[in-house]
mmCIF file of C-alpha atoms and ligand atoms in Angstrom:
data_model
loop_
_atom_site.group_PDB
_atom_site.id
_atom_site.type_symbol
_atom_site.label_atom_id
_atom_site.label_comp_id
_atom_site.label_asym_id
_atom_site.label_seq_id
_atom_site.Cartn_x
_atom_site.Cartn_y
_atom_site.Cartn_z
ATOM 1 C CA MET A 23 -4.238 -51.635 20.904
ATOM 2 C CA LYS A 24 -5.962 -52.452 17.644
ATOM 3 C CA GLY A 25 -6.568 -56.121 16.913
ATOM 4 C CA MET A 26 -5.127 -57.920 13.939
ATOM 5 C CA PHE A 27 -7.178 -58.350 10.784
ATOM 6 C CA ILE A 28 -6.412 -61.565 8.901
ATOM 7 C CA THR A 29 -8.160 -62.679 5.720
ATOM 8 C CA VAL A 30 -8.096 -65.990 3.863
ATOM 9 C CA GLU A 31 -8.383 -65.906 0.079
ATOM 10 C CA GLY A 32 -8.222 -68.339 -2.804
ATOM 11 C CA PRO A 33 -10.298 -69.863 -5.574
ATOM 12 C CA ASP A 34 -13.426 -71.932 -4.920
ATOM 13 C CA GLY A 35 -12.618 -75.197 -3.202
ATOM 14 C CA ALA A 36 -9.054 -74.177 -2.310
ATOM 15 C CA GLY A 37 -9.745 -75.156 1.307
ATOM 16 C CA LYS A 38 -10.294 -71.759 2.955
ATOM 17 C CA THR A 39 -13.163 -72.726 5.231
ATOM 18 C CA ASN A 40 -11.441 -75.938 6.177
ATOM 19 C CA LEU A 41 -8.167 -74.176 7.034
ATOM 20 C CA ILE A 42 -9.970 -71.537 9.097
ATOM 21 C CA LYS A 43 -11.479 -74.218 11.340
ATOM 22 C CA ARG A 44 -7.977 -75.432 12.207
ATOM 23 C CA LEU A 45 -6.458 -71.963 12.451
ATOM 24 C CA VAL A 46 -9.016 -70.754 14.977
ATOM 25 C CA LYS A 47 -7.812 -73.180 17.613
ATOM 26 C CA ALA A 48 -4.156 -72.429 16.924
ATOM 27 C CA ILE A 49 -4.580 -68.641 16.996
ATOM 28 C CA GLU A 50 -6.674 -68.744 20.159
ATOM 29 C CA ALA A 51 -4.038 -70.847 21.892
ATOM 30 C CA GLU A 52 -1.244 -68.456 20.845
ATOM 31 C CA ASP A 53 -2.944 -65.079 21.308
ATOM 32 C CA THR A 54 -5.072 -64.263 24.331
ATOM 33 C CA ARG A 55 -7.154 -61.634 22.578
ATOM 34 C CA PRO A 56 -10.658 -62.742 21.533
ATOM 35 C CA LEU A 57 -10.897 -63.908 17.922
ATOM 36 C CA VAL A 58 -13.880 -62.942 15.782
ATOM 37 C CA VAL A 59 -14.339 -65.423 12.928
ATOM 38 C CA THR A 60 -16.425 -64.272 10.002
ATOM 39 C CA ARG A 61 -16.991 -64.707 6.269
ATOM 40 C CA GLU A 62 -17.981 -62.976 3.062
ATOM 41 C CA PRO A 63 -20.271 -62.565 1.321
ATOM 42 C CA GLY A 64 -22.152 -62.086 4.590
ATOM 43 C CA GLY A 65 -20.964 -61.672 8.138
ATOM 44 C CA SER A 66 -23.849 -59.507 9.346
ATOM 45 C CA GLN A 67 -27.592 -60.009 9.059
ATOM 46 C CA ILE A 68 -28.071 -57.558 6.203
ATOM 47 C CA ALA A 69 -25.004 -58.891 4.427
ATOM 48 C CA GLU A 70 -26.149 -62.513 4.846
ATOM 49 C CA GLU A 71 -29.459 -61.579 3.188
ATOM 50 C CA ILE A 72 -27.536 -59.963 0.335
ATOM 51 C CA ARG A 73 -25.454 -63.187 0.165
ATOM 52 C CA GLU A 74 -28.599 -65.162 -0.596
ATOM 53 C CA ILE A 75 -29.388 -62.901 -3.551
ATOM 54 C CA LEU A 76 -25.797 -63.135 -4.773
ATOM 55 C CA LEU A 77 -25.333 -66.880 -4.593
ATOM 56 C CA THR A 78 -28.679 -68.384 -5.532
ATOM 57 C CA PRO A 79 -28.580 -70.033 -8.978
ATOM 58 C CA ARG A 80 -32.030 -68.436 -9.540
ATOM 59 C CA HIS A 81 -30.301 -65.190 -10.551
ATOM 60 C CA MET A 82 -28.157 -66.360 -13.464
ATOM 61 C CA ASN A 83 -29.061 -63.094 -15.244
ATOM 62 C CA MET A 84 -27.399 -60.838 -12.659
ATOM 63 C CA ASP A 85 -25.459 -57.993 -14.241
ATOM 64 C CA PRO A 86 -21.749 -57.947 -13.260
ATOM 65 C CA ARG A 87 -21.931 -54.389 -11.927
ATOM 66 C CA THR A 88 -25.026 -55.224 -9.887
ATOM 67 C CA GLU A 89 -23.062 -58.148 -8.471
ATOM 68 C CA ALA A 90 -20.086 -55.919 -7.623
ATOM 69 C CA LEU A 91 -22.309 -53.282 -5.986
ATOM 70 C CA LEU A 92 -24.256 -55.821 -3.929
ATOM 71 C CA LEU A 93 -20.987 -57.328 -2.697
ATOM 72 C CA ALA A 94 -19.647 -53.907 -1.775
ATOM 73 C CA ALA A 95 -22.917 -53.007 -0.016
ATOM 74 C CA GLY A 96 -22.851 -56.188 2.041
ATOM 75 C CA ARG A 97 -19.189 -55.635 2.829
ATOM 76 C CA ARG A 98 -19.908 -52.097 4.023
ATOM 77 C CA GLN A 99 -22.434 -53.397 6.534
ATOM 78 C CA HIS A 100 -20.082 -56.188 7.595
ATOM 79 C CA VAL A 101 -17.257 -53.703 8.245
ATOM 80 C CA VAL A 102 -19.426 -51.211 10.134
ATOM 81 C CA GLU A 103 -21.314 -53.720 12.256
ATOM 82 C CA LYS A 104 -18.714 -56.333 12.911
ATOM 83 C CA ILE A 105 -15.125 -55.965 11.686
ATOM 84 C CA ARG A 106 -14.318 -52.387 12.668
ATOM 85 C CA PRO A 107 -15.857 -52.525 16.158
ATOM 86 C CA ALA A 108 -14.011 -55.795 16.828
ATOM 87 C CA LEU A 109 -10.638 -54.384 15.762
ATOM 88 C CA GLU A 110 -11.270 -51.200 17.750
ATOM 89 C CA ARG A 111 -11.923 -53.125 20.945
ATOM 90 C CA GLY A 112 -8.686 -55.001 20.352
ATOM 91 C CA ASP A 113 -10.086 -58.323 19.144
ATOM 92 C CA ASN A 114 -8.442 -60.171 16.285
ATOM 93 C CA VAL A 115 -10.586 -60.800 13.222
ATOM 94 C CA LEU A 116 -10.274 -63.763 10.835
ATOM 95 C CA SER A 117 -12.379 -63.440 7.684
ATOM 96 C CA ASP A 118 -13.084 -66.047 5.021
ATOM 97 C CA ARG A 119 -12.712 -63.707 1.955
ATOM 98 C CA PHE A 120 -12.739 -59.884 1.820
ATOM 99 C CA VAL A 121 -12.096 -57.091 -0.750
ATOM 100 C CA ASP A 122 -9.513 -59.123 -2.705
ATOM 101 C CA SER A 123 -12.250 -61.594 -3.680
ATOM 102 C CA SER A 124 -14.264 -58.812 -5.319
ATOM 103 C CA ILE A 125 -11.230 -57.484 -7.136
ATOM 104 C CA VAL A 126 -10.481 -60.866 -8.677
ATOM 105 C CA TYR A 127 -14.003 -62.279 -9.217
ATOM 106 C CA GLN A 128 -15.754 -59.129 -10.387
ATOM 107 C CA GLY A 129 -12.807 -56.990 -11.504
ATOM 108 C CA GLN A 130 -10.711 -59.611 -13.247
ATOM 109 C CA ALA A 131 -12.888 -62.640 -14.003
ATOM 110 C CA ARG A 132 -16.134 -60.780 -14.827
ATOM 111 C CA GLY A 133 -14.026 -58.208 -16.649
ATOM 112 C CA ILE A 134 -15.430 -55.044 -15.048
ATOM 113 C CA GLY A 135 -11.856 -53.913 -14.399
ATOM 114 C CA ILE A 136 -9.715 -54.143 -11.311
ATOM 115 C CA ASP A 137 -9.510 -50.378 -10.776
ATOM 116 C CA VAL A 138 -13.281 -49.814 -10.843
ATOM 117 C CA VAL A 139 -13.846 -52.573 -8.312
ATOM 118 C CA LYS A 140 -11.074 -51.221 -6.098
ATOM 119 C CA GLU A 141 -12.811 -47.831 -6.206
ATOM 120 C CA ILE A 142 -16.280 -48.962 -5.142
ATOM 121 C CA ASN A 143 -14.721 -51.051 -2.401
ATOM 122 C CA SER A 144 -12.644 -48.194 -1.107
ATOM 123 C CA PHE A 145 -15.944 -46.276 -0.785
ATOM 124 C CA ALA A 146 -17.360 -49.247 1.127
ATOM 125 C CA VAL A 147 -14.527 -49.968 3.541
ATOM 126 C CA GLU A 148 -12.977 -46.499 3.940
ATOM 127 C CA GLY A 149 -9.383 -47.629 3.927
ATOM 128 C CA LEU A 150 -9.696 -50.770 6.050
ATOM 129 C CA LYS A 151 -7.062 -53.264 4.942
ATOM 130 C CA PRO A 152 -6.129 -56.709 6.217
ATOM 131 C CA ASP A 153 -2.849 -56.817 8.141
ATOM 132 C CA LEU A 154 -2.231 -60.234 6.665
ATOM 133 C CA THR A 155 -3.807 -62.303 3.890
ATOM 134 C CA ILE A 156 -3.360 -66.053 3.595
ATOM 135 C CA TYR A 157 -3.701 -67.031 -0.051
ATOM 136 C CA LEU A 158 -4.420 -70.679 -0.821
ATOM 137 C CA ASP A 159 -3.034 -71.273 -4.270
ATOM 138 C CA VAL A 160 -4.493 -74.135 -6.241
ATOM 139 C CA ASP A 161 -5.304 -74.897 -9.838
ATOM 140 C CA ALA A 162 -8.881 -73.811 -10.619
ATOM 141 C CA GLU A 163 -9.813 -77.268 -11.794
ATOM 142 C CA VAL A 164 -8.477 -78.966 -8.654
ATOM 143 C CA GLY A 165 -10.528 -76.630 -6.450
ATOM 144 C CA LEU A 166 -13.702 -77.091 -8.459
ATOM 145 C CA ASN A 167 -13.315 -80.866 -8.412
ATOM 146 C CA ARG A 168 -12.956 -80.838 -4.633
ATOM 147 C CA ILE A 169 -16.269 -79.041 -4.335
ATOM 148 C CA LYS A 170 -17.989 -81.308 -6.853
ATOM 149 C CA HIS A 171 -16.729 -84.708 -5.767
ATOM 150 C CA LYS A 172 -15.724 -84.530 -2.136
ATOM 151 C CA ASP A 173 -18.810 -82.699 -1.034
ATOM 152 C CA SER A 174 -21.507 -84.237 -3.167
ATOM 153 C CA ASN A 175 -24.226 -83.250 -0.670
ATOM 154 C CA ARG A 176 -23.507 -79.609 -1.182
ATOM 155 C CA SER A 177 -25.151 -77.916 -4.161
ATOM 156 C CA GLN A 178 -23.085 -75.458 -6.177
ATOM 157 C CA ASP A 179 -23.721 -71.729 -5.925
ATOM 158 C CA ARG A 180 -24.082 -69.313 -8.844
ATOM 159 C CA LEU A 181 -20.407 -68.351 -8.949
ATOM 160 C CA GLU A 182 -19.166 -71.922 -8.630
ATOM 161 C CA LEU A 183 -21.289 -72.802 -11.661
ATOM 162 C CA GLU A 184 -19.044 -70.619 -13.836
ATOM 163 C CA LYS A 185 -16.741 -72.409 -16.293
ATOM 164 C CA VAL A 186 -13.115 -73.318 -15.579
ATOM 165 C CA ALA A 187 -11.930 -70.379 -17.756
ATOM 166 C CA PHE A 188 -13.639 -67.985 -15.328
ATOM 167 C CA HIS A 189 -11.870 -69.598 -12.397
ATOM 168 C CA ASP A 190 -8.526 -69.462 -14.230
ATOM 169 C CA GLU A 191 -9.041 -65.698 -14.442
ATOM 170 C CA VAL A 192 -9.770 -65.644 -10.710
ATOM 171 C CA ARG A 193 -6.405 -67.225 -10.023
ATOM 172 C CA LYS A 194 -4.664 -64.852 -12.428
ATOM 173 C CA GLY A 195 -6.277 -61.924 -10.601
ATOM 174 C CA TYR A 196 -4.959 -63.133 -7.255
ATOM 175 C CA HIS A 197 -1.463 -63.438 -8.674
ATOM 176 C CA THR A 198 -1.611 -59.820 -9.848
ATOM 177 C CA LEU A 199 -2.625 -58.680 -6.364
ATOM 178 C CA ILE A 200 0.185 -60.676 -4.771
ATOM 179 C CA GLU A 201 2.708 -59.022 -7.084
ATOM 180 C CA GLU A 202 1.365 -55.616 -6.070
ATOM 181 C CA GLU A 203 1.547 -56.281 -2.325
ATOM 182 C CA PRO A 204 3.892 -59.206 -1.668
ATOM 183 C CA GLU A 205 4.391 -58.245 1.987
ATOM 184 C CA ARG A 206 0.684 -58.562 2.833
ATOM 185 C CA PHE A 207 0.262 -62.065 1.386
ATOM 186 C CA VAL A 208 1.352 -65.441 2.701
ATOM 187 C CA VAL A 209 1.054 -67.737 -0.314
ATOM 188 C CA ILE A 210 0.422 -71.392 0.480
ATOM 189 C CA ASP A 211 0.501 -74.284 -1.970
ATOM 190 C CA ALA A 212 -3.008 -75.629 -1.406
ATOM 191 C CA SER A 213 -2.536 -78.740 -3.529
ATOM 192 C CA GLN A 214 -0.966 -80.322 -0.429
ATOM 193 C CA SER A 215 -2.948 -82.416 2.041
ATOM 194 C CA GLU A 216 -5.267 -80.571 4.435
ATOM 195 C CA GLU A 217 -2.879 -81.252 7.319
ATOM 196 C CA ASP A 218 0.169 -79.976 5.406
ATOM 197 C CA VAL A 219 -1.689 -76.851 4.297
ATOM 198 C CA PHE A 220 -2.499 -76.125 7.928
ATOM 199 C CA GLN A 221 1.010 -76.897 9.215
ATOM 200 C CA GLU A 222 2.710 -74.716 6.627
ATOM 201 C CA THR A 223 0.260 -71.872 7.172
ATOM 202 C CA TRP A 224 0.660 -71.987 10.919
ATOM 203 C CA ARG A 225 4.456 -72.108 10.723
ATOM 204 C CA ARG A 226 4.457 -68.994 8.561
ATOM 205 C CA VAL A 227 1.687 -67.044 10.289
ATOM 206 C CA LYS A 228 2.474 -67.708 13.945
ATOM 207 C CA ASP A 229 5.306 -65.203 14.165
ATOM 208 C CA ARG A 230 3.342 -62.532 12.379
ATOM 209 C CA LEU A 231 0.565 -62.381 14.965
ATOM 210 C CA ILE A 232 0.904 -58.996 16.648
ATOM 211 C CA LYS A 233 2.050 -59.567 20.204
HETATM 212 N N1 ATP B 325 -5.854 -79.756 0.940
HETATM 213 C C1 ATP B 325 -6.953 -80.438 0.579
HETATM 214 N N2 ATP B 325 -6.872 -81.595 -0.101
HETATM 215 C C2 ATP B 325 -7.968 -82.262 -0.471
HETATM 216 N N3 ATP B 325 -9.229 -81.865 -0.229
HETATM 217 C C3 ATP B 325 -9.399 -80.711 0.435
HETATM 218 C C4 ATP B 325 -8.273 -79.931 0.872
HETATM 219 N N4 ATP B 325 -8.752 -78.820 1.509
HETATM 220 C C5 ATP B 325 -10.081 -78.905 1.459
HETATM 221 N N5 ATP B 325 -10.488 -80.037 0.841
HETATM 222 C C6 ATP B 325 -11.878 -80.470 0.599
HETATM 223 O O1 ATP B 325 -12.353 -79.708 -0.498
HETATM 224 C C7 ATP B 325 -13.680 -79.246 -0.249
HETATM 225 C C8 ATP B 325 -13.696 -77.721 -0.250
HETATM 226 O O2 ATP B 325 -12.985 -77.233 0.899
HETATM 227 P P1 ATP B 325 -13.395 -75.867 1.578
HETATM 228 O O3 ATP B 325 -14.875 -75.780 1.715
HETATM 229 O O4 ATP B 325 -12.575 -75.653 2.788
HETATM 230 O O5 ATP B 325 -12.921 -74.849 0.414
HETATM 231 P P2 ATP B 325 -13.242 -73.318 0.274
HETATM 232 O O6 ATP B 325 -11.984 -72.699 -0.244
HETATM 233 O O7 ATP B 325 -13.782 -72.775 1.539
HETATM 234 O O8 ATP B 325 -14.342 -73.323 -0.866
HETATM 235 P P3 ATP B 325 -15.434 -72.173 -1.227
HETATM 236 O O9 ATP B 325 -14.690 -71.137 -1.993
HETATM 237 O O10 ATP B 325 -16.422 -72.895 -2.070
HETATM 238 O O11 ATP B 325 -15.989 -71.676 0.073
HETATM 239 C C9 ATP B 325 -14.095 -79.848 1.075
HETATM 240 O O12 ATP B 325 -14.799 -81.033 0.823
HETATM 241 C C10 ATP B 325 -12.792 -80.139 1.765
HETATM 242 O O13 ATP B 325 -12.877 -81.210 2.677
HETATM 243 MG MG1 MG B 326 -15.579 -71.810 1.920
#
């Protein structure tokens, strides 16, 4: 049987990476199949090298379409090398971001257009879709402040350096996607405490794990 493909989405600083750490233990305890945990941009060696190019603040002059194509190229390699083989051998896969991120960051917030970005990504992933997407919903400003203040050791990447208006568009883009496919998304209020975000997510996701 095919494994289950779960993605976690949300604006910068929503708490995706944090939630995934907690979810891994819970999913592994509930479901005996191996769990492959991965992230985008990146997830394979080639894609991690592309990630460097994408996120370094050295490339503030990157063209939006270049950005979208690099993301799709990295994603292609990630799918071929890691995600698809894992699902085919029956492992579950949990990914920190996937196609939805490109649709909202490049399509909506950069203004290339949602449909164009969907098209280049459909070329890249050949129809692969998450079975379930956990969306951490939080005000753009709240997320950005978490990154800035709570994690002062961590320097901001090129996309995080965008203004609040850009991140408001990101959130708007996610809401459009959720309206289009309400059954795929589990929307979580990520303004809650880390523990409550985890508890609510787990309560709502547990029963949807394919048995
Ligand atoms: N619910 C929460 N309440 C308060 N702070 C939180 C919450 N969730 C995460 N944080 C803190 O906010 C910061 C960002 O969290 P995290 O890295 O998990 O977000 P992220 O969504 O993965 O961000 P990015 O998009 O930049 O990868 C961390 O310092 C984390 O401890
Ligand atoms: Mg993260």
